[in-house]
Amino acid sequence: MTFVVTHSKPSNMTELRHAFKIRNLLHILTMIGGSLLLLTGIGMGFLHNYWFTQGWYITSLILFLIALAFGPYLLKPRSVPIKKLLSAYTGEKIPKEYYQLSKKLFHVEHVENIIFIIIIALMILKPF
């Protein structure tokens, strides 16, 4: 999701607001996909009960739940000030405060992305 905002390189507040609007719409799709992924993953575990004894499967589920907890505990507190700034700021020049706030938010999102890469690697490689 950071890709939408960082790589589109918004040059003014109108473009930045638009990038965050697209990002929020993508977030809805991500939440739906993530919920379906968790449900199908647990469902496959019930189809193959021995998976609940496999380290890669248990680790993947735990990491997924940790990543899921990032939303309310880490991402939301860092995104609320940005949303307030986007709605309250009246000029067209992007304020320096945004860059400080977004850096904190995007750092947490990058950590979450690394967790998802680890989950995918565990599901493909099944190392233990």
JSON list of C-alpha atoms in Angstrom, two decimals:
[
{"chain": "A", "resi": 1, "resn": "MET", "atom": "CA", "xyz": [0.00, 0.00, 0.00]},
{"chain": "A", "resi": 2, "resn": "THR", "atom": "CA", "xyz": [2.94, 2.31, 0.46]},
{"chain": "A", "resi": 3, "resn": "PHE", "atom": "CA", "xyz": [3.62, 1.92, -3.26]},
{"chain": "A", "resi": 4, "resn": "VAL", "atom": "CA", "xyz": [0.48, 3.90, -4.18]},
{"chain": "A", "resi": 5, "resn": "VAL", "atom": "CA", "xyz": [1.57, 6.93, -2.20]},
{"chain": "A", "resi": 6, "resn": "THR", "atom": "CA", "xyz": [5.35, 6.82, -2.46]},
{"chain": "A", "resi": 7, "resn": "HIS", "atom": "CA", "xyz": [5.83, 5.82, -6.09]},
{"chain": "A", "resi": 8, "resn": "SER", "atom": "CA", "xyz": [3.15, 8.06, -7.52]},
{"chain": "A", "resi": 9, "resn": "LYS", "atom": "CA", "xyz": [5.22, 10.94, -6.09]},
{"chain": "A", "resi": 10, "resn": "PRO", "atom": "CA", "xyz": [2.39, 13.36, -5.33]},
{"chain": "A", "resi": 11, "resn": "SER", "atom": "CA", "xyz": [3.55, 16.94, -5.74]},
{"chain": "A", "resi": 12, "resn": "ASN", "atom": "CA", "xyz": [0.65, 18.71, -4.06]},
{"chain": "A", "resi": 13, "resn": "MET", "atom": "CA", "xyz": [-2.10, 18.07, -1.52]},
{"chain": "A", "resi": 14, "resn": "THR", "atom": "CA", "xyz": [-4.72, 17.28, -4.16]},
{"chain": "A", "resi": 15, "resn": "GLU", "atom": "CA", "xyz": [-2.59, 14.47, -5.56]},
{"chain": "A", "resi": 16, "resn": "LEU", "atom": "CA", "xyz": [-1.69, 13.27, -2.06]},
{"chain": "A", "resi": 17, "resn": "ARG", "atom": "CA", "xyz": [-5.35, 13.15, -1.01]},
{"chain": "A", "resi": 18, "resn": "HIS", "atom": "CA", "xyz": [-6.16, 11.24, -4.20]},
{"chain": "A", "resi": 19, "resn": "ALA", "atom": "CA", "xyz": [-3.34, 8.76, -3.54]},
{"chain": "A", "resi": 20, "resn": "PHE", "atom": "CA", "xyz": [-4.63, 8.14, -0.01]},
{"chain": "A", "resi": 21, "resn": "LYS", "atom": "CA", "xyz": [-8.18, 7.72, -1.33]},
{"chain": "A", "resi": 22, "resn": "ILE", "atom": "CA", "xyz": [-6.95, 5.01, -3.74]},
{"chain": "A", "resi": 23, "resn": "ARG", "atom": "CA", "xyz": [-4.95, 3.48, -0.91]},
{"chain": "A", "resi": 24, "resn": "ASN", "atom": "CA", "xyz": [-8.04, 3.30, 1.31]},
{"chain": "A", "resi": 25, "resn": "LEU", "atom": "CA", "xyz": [-10.02, 1.58, -1.45]},
{"chain": "A", "resi": 26, "resn": "LEU", "atom": "CA", "xyz": [-7.22, -0.94, -1.92]},
{"chain": "A", "resi": 27, "resn": "HIS", "atom": "CA", "xyz": [-7.19, -1.49, 1.84]},
{"chain": "A", "resi": 28, "resn": "ILE", "atom": "CA", "xyz": [-10.80, -2.71, 1.68]},
{"chain": "A", "resi": 29, "resn": "LEU", "atom": "CA", "xyz": [-9.86, -5.26, -0.99]},
{"chain": "A", "resi": 30, "resn": "THR", "atom": "CA", "xyz": [-6.84, -6.30, 1.07]},
{"chain": "A", "resi": 31, "resn": "MET", "atom": "CA", "xyz": [-9.01, -6.87, 4.15]},
{"chain": "A", "resi": 32, "resn": "ILE", "atom": "CA", "xyz": [-11.44, -9.02, 2.16]},
{"chain": "A", "resi": 33, "resn": "GLY", "atom": "CA", "xyz": [-8.60, -11.01, 0.59]},
{"chain": "A", "resi": 34, "resn": "GLY", "atom": "CA", "xyz": [-6.81, -11.40, 3.91]},
{"chain": "A", "resi": 35, "resn": "SER", "atom": "CA", "xyz": [-9.97, -12.68, 5.60]},
{"chain": "A", "resi": 36, "resn": "LEU", "atom": "CA", "xyz": [-10.54, -15.19, 2.81]},
{"chain": "A", "resi": 37, "resn": "LEU", "atom": "CA", "xyz": [-6.91, -16.25, 2.99]},
{"chain": "A", "resi": 38, "resn": "LEU", "atom": "CA", "xyz": [-7.14, -16.91, 6.73]},
{"chain": "A", "resi": 39, "resn": "LEU", "atom": "CA", "xyz": [-10.42, -18.82, 6.38]},
{"chain": "A", "resi": 40, "resn": "THR", "atom": "CA", "xyz": [-9.16, -20.99, 3.53]},
{"chain": "A", "resi": 41, "resn": "GLY", "atom": "CA", "xyz": [-5.86, -21.60, 5.33]},
{"chain": "A", "resi": 42, "resn": "ILE", "atom": "CA", "xyz": [-7.61, -22.78, 8.47]},
{"chain": "A", "resi": 43, "resn": "GLY", "atom": "CA", "xyz": [-10.05, -24.79, 6.34]},
{"chain": "A", "resi": 44, "resn": "MET", "atom": "CA", "xyz": [-7.16, -26.54, 4.61]},
{"chain": "A", "resi": 45, "resn": "GLY", "atom": "CA", "xyz": [-5.74, -27.26, 8.05]},
{"chain": "A", "resi": 46, "resn": "PHE", "atom": "CA", "xyz": [-8.96, -29.03, 8.98]},
{"chain": "A", "resi": 47, "resn": "LEU", "atom": "CA", "xyz": [-8.82, -31.02, 5.74]},
{"chain": "A", "resi": 48, "resn": "HIS", "atom": "CA", "xyz": [-5.24, -32.06, 6.52]},
{"chain": "A", "resi": 49, "resn": "ASN", "atom": "CA", "xyz": [-5.23, -32.34, 10.32]},
{"chain": "A", "resi": 50, "resn": "TYR", "atom": "CA", "xyz": [-1.53, -33.20, 10.44]},
{"chain": "A", "resi": 51, "resn": "TRP", "atom": "CA", "xyz": [-0.77, -29.61, 9.33]},
{"chain": "A", "resi": 52, "resn": "PHE", "atom": "CA", "xyz": [-1.61, -28.50, 12.86]},
{"chain": "A", "resi": 53, "resn": "THR", "atom": "CA", "xyz": [1.50, -30.41, 13.96]},
{"chain": "A", "resi": 54, "resn": "GLN", "atom": "CA", "xyz": [3.72, -28.82, 11.30]},
{"chain": "A", "resi": 55, "resn": "GLY", "atom": "CA", "xyz": [5.95, -25.96, 12.42]},
{"chain": "A", "resi": 56, "resn": "TRP", "atom": "CA", "xyz": [5.66, -24.03, 9.15]},
{"chain": "A", "resi": 57, "resn": "TYR", "atom": "CA", "xyz": [1.85, -24.05, 9.37]},
{"chain": "A", "resi": 58, "resn": "ILE", "atom": "CA", "xyz": [1.63, -23.01, 13.02]},
{"chain": "A", "resi": 59, "resn": "THR", "atom": "CA", "xyz": [4.32, -20.35, 12.49]},
{"chain": "A", "resi": 60, "resn": "SER", "atom": "CA", "xyz": [2.47, -19.01, 9.44]},
{"chain": "A", "resi": 61, "resn": "LEU", "atom": "CA", "xyz": [-0.79, -18.75, 11.39]},
{"chain": "A", "resi": 62, "resn": "ILE", "atom": "CA", "xyz": [0.90, -17.02, 14.32]},
{"chain": "A", "resi": 63, "resn": "LEU", "atom": "CA", "xyz": [2.68, -14.56, 12.01]},
{"chain": "A", "resi": 64, "resn": "PHE", "atom": "CA", "xyz": [-0.59, -13.90, 10.18]},
{"chain": "A", "resi": 65, "resn": "LEU", "atom": "CA", "xyz": [-2.35, -13.10, 13.47]},
{"chain": "A", "resi": 66, "resn": "ILE", "atom": "CA", "xyz": [0.54, -10.82, 14.47]},
{"chain": "A", "resi": 67, "resn": "ALA", "atom": "CA", "xyz": [0.29, -9.03, 11.12]},
{"chain": "A", "resi": 68, "resn": "LEU", "atom": "CA", "xyz": [-3.47, -8.77, 11.60]},
{"chain": "A", "resi": 69, "resn": "ALA", "atom": "CA", "xyz": [-2.90, -7.12, 14.98]},
{"chain": "A", "resi": 70, "resn": "PHE", "atom": "CA", "xyz": [-0.69, -4.50, 13.33]},
{"chain": "A", "resi": 71, "resn": "GLY", "atom": "CA", "xyz": [-3.84, -2.77, 12.03]},
{"chain": "A", "resi": 72, "resn": "PRO", "atom": "CA", "xyz": [-5.48, -1.62, 15.24]},
{"chain": "A", "resi": 73, "resn": "TYR", "atom": "CA", "xyz": [-2.37, -1.45, 17.41]},
{"chain": "A", "resi": 74, "resn": "LEU", "atom": "CA", "xyz": [0.34, 0.00, 15.15]},
{"chain": "A", "resi": 75, "resn": "LEU", "atom": "CA", "xyz": [-1.08, 1.21, 11.83]},
{"chain": "A", "resi": 76, "resn": "LYS", "atom": "CA", "xyz": [-4.21, 3.01, 12.96]},
{"chain": "A", "resi": 77, "resn": "PRO", "atom": "CA", "xyz": [-2.48, 5.20, 15.57]},
{"chain": "A", "resi": 78, "resn": "ARG", "atom": "CA", "xyz": [0.04, 6.24, 12.91]},
{"chain": "A", "resi": 79, "resn": "SER", "atom": "CA", "xyz": [-2.51, 6.81, 10.14]},
{"chain": "A", "resi": 80, "resn": "VAL", "atom": "CA", "xyz": [-5.06, 8.84, 12.12]},
{"chain": "A", "resi": 81, "resn": "PRO", "atom": "CA", "xyz": [-2.80, 11.94, 12.36]},
{"chain": "A", "resi": 82, "resn": "ILE", "atom": "CA", "xyz": [-2.17, 11.74, 8.60]},
{"chain": "A", "resi": 83, "resn": "LYS", "atom": "CA", "xyz": [-5.90, 11.53, 7.88]},
{"chain": "A", "resi": 84, "resn": "LYS", "atom": "CA", "xyz": [-6.51, 14.54, 10.14]},
{"chain": "A", "resi": 85, "resn": "LEU", "atom": "CA", "xyz": [-3.76, 16.46, 8.39]},
{"chain": "A", "resi": 86, "resn": "LEU", "atom": "CA", "xyz": [-5.16, 15.60, 4.95]},
{"chain": "A", "resi": 87, "resn": "SER", "atom": "CA", "xyz": [-8.65, 16.75, 5.90]},
{"chain": "A", "resi": 88, "resn": "ALA", "atom": "CA", "xyz": [-7.67, 19.88, 7.85]},
{"chain": "A", "resi": 89, "resn": "TYR", "atom": "CA", "xyz": [-4.82, 21.28, 5.76]},
{"chain": "A", "resi": 90, "resn": "THR", "atom": "CA", "xyz": [-5.97, 23.97, 3.33]},
{"chain": "A", "resi": 91, "resn": "GLY", "atom": "CA", "xyz": [-2.89, 24.74, 1.23]},
{"chain": "A", "resi": 92, "resn": "GLU", "atom": "CA", "xyz": [-1.66, 22.90, -1.84]},
{"chain": "A", "resi": 93, "resn": "LYS", "atom": "CA", "xyz": [1.93, 22.50, -0.72]},
{"chain": "A", "resi": 94, "resn": "ILE", "atom": "CA", "xyz": [2.55, 19.26, 1.16]},
{"chain": "A", "resi": 95, "resn": "PRO", "atom": "CA", "xyz": [3.53, 20.20, 4.73]},
{"chain": "A", "resi": 96, "resn": "LYS", "atom": "CA", "xyz": [6.78, 18.92, 6.26]},
{"chain": "A", "resi": 97, "resn": "GLU", "atom": "CA", "xyz": [4.76, 17.38, 9.07]},
{"chain": "A", "resi": 98, "resn": "TYR", "atom": "CA", "xyz": [3.29, 14.90, 6.57]},
{"chain": "A", "resi": 99, "resn": "TYR", "atom": "CA", "xyz": [6.73, 13.53, 5.71]},
{"chain": "A", "resi": 100, "resn": "GLN", "atom": "CA", "xyz": [7.52, 12.91, 9.38]},
{"chain": "A", "resi": 101, "resn": "LEU", "atom": "CA", "xyz": [4.18, 11.21, 10.01]},
{"chain": "A", "resi": 102, "resn": "SER", "atom": "CA", "xyz": [4.28, 9.13, 6.83]},
{"chain": "A", "resi": 103, "resn": "LYS", "atom": "CA", "xyz": [7.80, 7.93, 7.54]},
{"chain": "A", "resi": 104, "resn": "LYS", "atom": "CA", "xyz": [6.59, 6.37, 10.82]},
{"chain": "A", "resi": 105, "resn": "LEU", "atom": "CA", "xyz": [3.56, 4.80, 9.13]},
{"chain": "A", "resi": 106, "resn": "PHE", "atom": "CA", "xyz": [5.46, 3.44, 6.17]},
{"chain": "A", "resi": 107, "resn": "HIS", "atom": "CA", "xyz": [8.15, 1.94, 8.43]},
{"chain": "A", "resi": 108, "resn": "VAL", "atom": "CA", "xyz": [5.51, -0.15, 10.22]},
{"chain": "A", "resi": 109, "resn": "GLU", "atom": "CA", "xyz": [3.97, -1.13, 6.87]},
{"chain": "A", "resi": 110, "resn": "HIS", "atom": "CA", "xyz": [7.35, -2.31, 5.61]},
{"chain": "A", "resi": 111, "resn": "VAL", "atom": "CA", "xyz": [7.76, -4.49, 8.71]},
{"chain": "A", "resi": 112, "resn": "GLU", "atom": "CA", "xyz": [4.32, -5.93, 8.06]},
{"chain": "A", "resi": 113, "resn": "ASN", "atom": "CA", "xyz": [5.24, -6.61, 4.42]},
{"chain": "A", "resi": 114, "resn": "ILE", "atom": "CA", "xyz": [8.33, -8.50, 5.58]},
{"chain": "A", "resi": 115, "resn": "ILE", "atom": "CA", "xyz": [6.12, -10.63, 7.82]},
{"chain": "A", "resi": 116, "resn": "PHE", "atom": "CA", "xyz": [3.91, -11.48, 4.83]},
{"chain": "A", "resi": 117, "resn": "ILE", "atom": "CA", "xyz": [6.97, -12.37, 2.72]},
{"chain": "A", "resi": 118, "resn": "ILE", "atom": "CA", "xyz": [8.10, -14.72, 5.50]},
{"chain": "A", "resi": 119, "resn": "ILE", "atom": "CA", "xyz": [4.63, -16.30, 5.60]},
{"chain": "A", "resi": 120, "resn": "ILE", "atom": "CA", "xyz": [4.67, -16.85, 1.84]},
{"chain": "A", "resi": 121, "resn": "ALA", "atom": "CA", "xyz": [8.17, -18.35, 2.02]},
{"chain": "A", "resi": 122, "resn": "LEU", "atom": "CA", "xyz": [7.07, -20.69, 4.82]},
{"chain": "A", "resi": 123, "resn": "MET", "atom": "CA", "xyz": [4.04, -21.81, 2.83]},
{"chain": "A", "resi": 124, "resn": "ILE", "atom": "CA", "xyz": [6.13, -22.50, -0.29]},
{"chain": "A", "resi": 125, "resn": "LEU", "atom": "CA", "xyz": [9.23, -24.03, 1.27]},
{"chain": "A", "resi": 126, "resn": "LYS", "atom": "CA", "xyz": [7.65, -25.78, 4.31]},
{"chain": "A", "resi": 127, "resn": "PRO", "atom": "CA", "xyz": [11.08, -25.90, 5.99]},
{"chain": "A", "resi": 128, "resn": "PHE", "atom": "CA", "xyz": [9.98, -27.51, 9.27]}
]
